[in-house]
GROMACS .gro file of N, CA and C in nm:
model
  189
    1UNK      N    1   8.870 -11.028   3.204
    1UNK     CA    2   8.841 -11.158   3.147
    1UNK      C    3   8.944 -11.188   3.071
    2UNK      N    4   8.982 -11.328   3.069
    2UNK     CA    5   9.076 -11.392   2.967
    2UNK      C    6   8.992 -11.429   2.855
    3UNK      N    7   9.061 -11.431   2.740
    3UNK     CA    8   9.010 -11.480   2.625
    3UNK      C    9   9.012 -11.641   2.623
    4UNK      N   10   8.904 -11.704   2.600
    4UNK     CA   11   8.910 -11.854   2.606
    4UNK      C   12   8.906 -11.900   2.741
    5UNK      N   13   8.893 -11.815   2.845
    5UNK     CA   14   8.882 -11.868   2.972
    5UNK      C   15   8.755 -11.931   3.010
    6UNK      N   16   8.740 -12.002   3.115
    6UNK     CA   17   8.627 -12.066   3.166
    6UNK      C   18   8.544 -11.964   3.248
    7UNK      N   19   8.403 -11.965   3.215
    7UNK     CA   20   8.339 -11.902   3.303
    7UNK      C   21   8.268 -11.971   3.424
    8UNK      N   22   8.272 -11.909   3.541
    8UNK     CA   23   8.215 -12.020   3.644
    8UNK      C   24   8.069 -11.968   3.686
    9UNK      N   25   7.993 -12.065   3.670
    9UNK     CA   26   7.840 -12.016   3.703
    9UNK      C   27   7.790 -12.087   3.835
   10UNK      N   28   7.737 -12.019   3.923
   10UNK     CA   29   7.689 -12.096   4.033
   10UNK      C   30   7.538 -12.130   4.019
   11UNK      N   31   7.502 -12.238   4.055
   11UNK     CA   32   7.371 -12.282   4.064
   11UNK      C   33   7.308 -12.288   4.205
   12UNK      N   34   7.201 -12.210   4.225
   12UNK     CA   35   7.137 -12.221   4.353
   12UNK      C   36   6.995 -12.287   4.325
   13UNK      N   37   6.968 -12.391   4.402
   13UNK     CA   38   6.843 -12.456   4.413
   13UNK      C   39   6.757 -12.370   4.490
   14UNK      N   40   6.636 -12.359   4.469
   14UNK     CA   41   6.531 -12.299   4.548
   14UNK      C   42   6.506 -12.376   4.669
   15UNK      N   43   6.476 -12.325   4.777
   15UNK     CA   44   6.425 -12.399   4.909
   15UNK      C   45   6.316 -12.484   4.899
   16UNK      N   46   6.315 -12.595   4.957
   16UNK     CA   47   6.214 -12.692   4.973
   16UNK      C   48   6.121 -12.661   5.072
   17UNK      N   49   5.980 -12.645   5.032
   17UNK     CA   50   5.901 -12.584   5.132
   17UNK      C   51   5.841 -12.694   5.212
   18UNK      N   52   5.799 -12.664   5.323
   18UNK     CA   53   5.752 -12.780   5.438
   18UNK      C   54   5.654 -12.866   5.376
   19UNK      N   55   5.566 -12.825   5.320
   19UNK     CA   56   5.475 -12.922   5.249
   19UNK      C   57   5.522 -13.009   5.162
   20UNK      N   58   5.617 -12.973   5.091
   20UNK     CA   59   5.697 -13.051   4.981
   20UNK      C   60   5.762 -13.178   5.071
   21UNK      N   61   5.820 -13.141   5.190
   21UNK     CA   62   5.910 -13.228   5.290
   21UNK      C   63   5.799 -13.336   5.341
   22UNK      N   64   5.674 -13.282   5.332
   22UNK     CA   65   5.574 -13.397   5.406
   22UNK      C   66   5.519 -13.468   5.291
   23UNK      N   67   5.512 -13.436   5.178
   23UNK     CA   68   5.454 -13.510   5.068
   23UNK      C   69   5.545 -13.591   5.011
   24UNK      N   70   5.661 -13.563   4.989
   24UNK     CA   71   5.756 -13.644   4.915
   24UNK      C   72   5.787 -13.793   4.982
   25UNK      N   73   5.801 -13.790   5.120
   25UNK     CA   74   5.828 -13.934   5.162
   25UNK      C   75   5.691 -14.026   5.140
   26UNK      N   76   5.576 -13.951   5.136
   26UNK     CA   77   5.457 -14.050   5.111
   26UNK      C   78   5.447 -14.086   4.981
   27UNK      N   79   5.498 -14.010   4.883
   27UNK     CA   80   5.491 -14.058   4.734
   27UNK      C   81   5.606 -14.165   4.717
   28UNK      N   82   5.718 -14.161   4.782
   28UNK     CA   83   5.810 -14.268   4.765
   28UNK      C   84   5.776 -14.387   4.832
   29UNK      N   85   5.698 -14.400   4.930
   29UNK     CA   86   5.636 -14.513   4.999
   29UNK      C   87   5.535 -14.555   4.924
   30UNK      N   88   5.469 -14.478   4.852
   30UNK     CA   89   5.355 -14.533   4.746
   30UNK      C   90   5.416 -14.573   4.635
   31UNK      N   91   5.534 -14.539   4.581
   31UNK     CA   92   5.601 -14.587   4.464
   31UNK      C   93   5.658 -14.705   4.507
   32UNK      N   94   5.733 -14.728   4.618
   32UNK     CA   95   5.781 -14.848   4.665
   32UNK      C   96   5.676 -14.964   4.654
   33UNK      N   97   5.562 -14.934   4.724
   33UNK     CA   98   5.443 -15.030   4.730
   33UNK      C   99   5.403 -15.087   4.609
   34UNK      N  100   5.398 -14.962   4.498
   34UNK     CA  101   5.351 -15.024   4.373
   34UNK      C  102   5.450 -15.100   4.289
   35UNK      N  103   5.591 -15.079   4.323
   35UNK     CA  104   5.667 -15.156   4.252
   35UNK      C  105   5.677 -15.293   4.317
   36UNK      N  106   5.653 -15.315   4.439
   36UNK     CA  107   5.627 -15.451   4.484
   36UNK      C  108   5.530 -15.508   4.438
   37UNK      N  109   5.397 -15.455   4.431
   37UNK     CA  110   5.302 -15.521   4.370
   37UNK      C  111   5.314 -15.561   4.237
   38UNK      N  112   5.380 -15.482   4.146
   38UNK     CA  113   5.414 -15.519   4.025
   38UNK      C  114   5.508 -15.648   4.013
   39UNK      N  115   5.611 -15.641   4.104
   39UNK     CA  116   5.688 -15.780   4.103
   39UNK      C  117   5.607 -15.895   4.132
   40UNK      N  118   5.526 -15.873   4.233
   40UNK     CA  119   5.447 -16.005   4.277
   40UNK      C  120   5.344 -16.034   4.158
   41UNK      N  121   5.295 -15.930   4.087
   41UNK     CA  122   5.192 -15.974   3.971
   41UNK      C  123   5.291 -16.029   3.874
   42UNK      N  124   5.414 -15.977   3.831
   42UNK     CA  125   5.494 -16.042   3.730
   42UNK      C  126   5.537 -16.184   3.756
   43UNK      N  127   5.573 -16.209   3.896
   43UNK     CA  128   5.603 -16.360   3.942
   43UNK      C  129   5.487 -16.442   3.902
   44UNK      N  130   5.371 -16.393   3.970
   44UNK     CA  131   5.249 -16.462   3.934
   44UNK      C  132   5.212 -16.520   3.788
   45UNK      N  133   5.239 -16.409   3.708
   45UNK     CA  134   5.197 -16.437   3.566
   45UNK      C  135   5.294 -16.525   3.508
   46UNK      N  136   5.423 -16.518   3.542
   46UNK     CA  137   5.524 -16.630   3.491
   46UNK      C  138   5.473 -16.772   3.556
   47UNK      N  139   5.441 -16.775   3.668
   47UNK     CA  140   5.408 -16.903   3.724
   47UNK      C  141   5.272 -16.947   3.636
   48UNK      N  142   5.161 -16.859   3.614
   48UNK     CA  143   5.053 -16.904   3.530
   48UNK      C  144   5.089 -16.949   3.395
   49UNK      N  145   5.189 -16.877   3.329
   49UNK     CA  146   5.220 -16.911   3.177
   49UNK      C  147   5.282 -17.058   3.209
   50UNK      N  148   5.370 -17.067   3.297
   50UNK     CA  149   5.435 -17.220   3.282
   50UNK      C  150   5.316 -17.305   3.322
   51UNK      N  151   5.235 -17.304   3.402
   51UNK     CA  152   5.141 -17.390   3.438
   51UNK      C  153   5.047 -17.395   3.343
   52UNK      N  154   5.028 -17.305   3.241
   52UNK     CA  155   4.933 -17.316   3.101
   52UNK      C  156   5.015 -17.402   3.006
   53UNK      N  157   5.154 -17.374   3.002
   53UNK     CA  158   5.242 -17.457   2.896
   53UNK      C  159   5.238 -17.610   2.950
   54UNK      N  160   5.261 -17.629   3.066
   54UNK     CA  161   5.240 -17.760   3.132
   54UNK      C  162   5.108 -17.852   3.088
   55UNK      N  163   5.008 -17.777   3.115
   55UNK     CA  164   4.879 -17.815   3.088
   55UNK      C  165   4.857 -17.862   2.933
   56UNK      N  166   4.891 -17.751   2.848
   56UNK     CA  167   4.900 -17.785   2.706
   56UNK      C  168   4.963 -17.907   2.655
   57UNK      N  169   5.076 -17.925   2.724
   57UNK     CA  170   5.155 -18.035   2.701
   57UNK      C  171   5.106 -18.161   2.740
   58UNK      N  172   5.034 -18.172   2.835
   58UNK     CA  173   4.972 -18.279   2.910
   58UNK      C  174   4.849 -18.312   2.801
   59UNK      N  175   4.771 -18.211   2.768
   59UNK     CA  176   4.668 -18.235   2.685
   59UNK      C  177   4.719 -18.282   2.545
   60UNK      N  178   4.826 -18.219   2.489
   60UNK     CA  179   4.881 -18.285   2.363
   60UNK      C  180   4.926 -18.440   2.375
   61UNK      N  181   4.977 -18.480   2.493
   61UNK     CA  182   5.014 -18.603   2.502
   61UNK      C  183   4.900 -18.713   2.508
   62UNK      N  184   4.784 -18.646   2.571
   62UNK     CA  185   4.665 -18.741   2.584
   62UNK      C  186   4.584 -18.751   2.443
   63UNK      N  187   4.606 -18.659   2.362
   63UNK     CA  188   4.528 -18.659   2.249
   63UNK      C  189   4.612 -18.728   2.139
   0.00000   0.00000   0.00000
């Protein structure tokens, strides 16, 4: 061994078991569905806030 030399380490990942190969795609699909629902809810919330502000402005003008 050289002094100050770089030591090389080999990283070996353990094998993925067949059950994990079955579960992981389902979890990814579920995550994708949840993210889509969240995007939809955020969009609806923004629209409702805009409607609320418009209604408040109309009420303010009438009073």
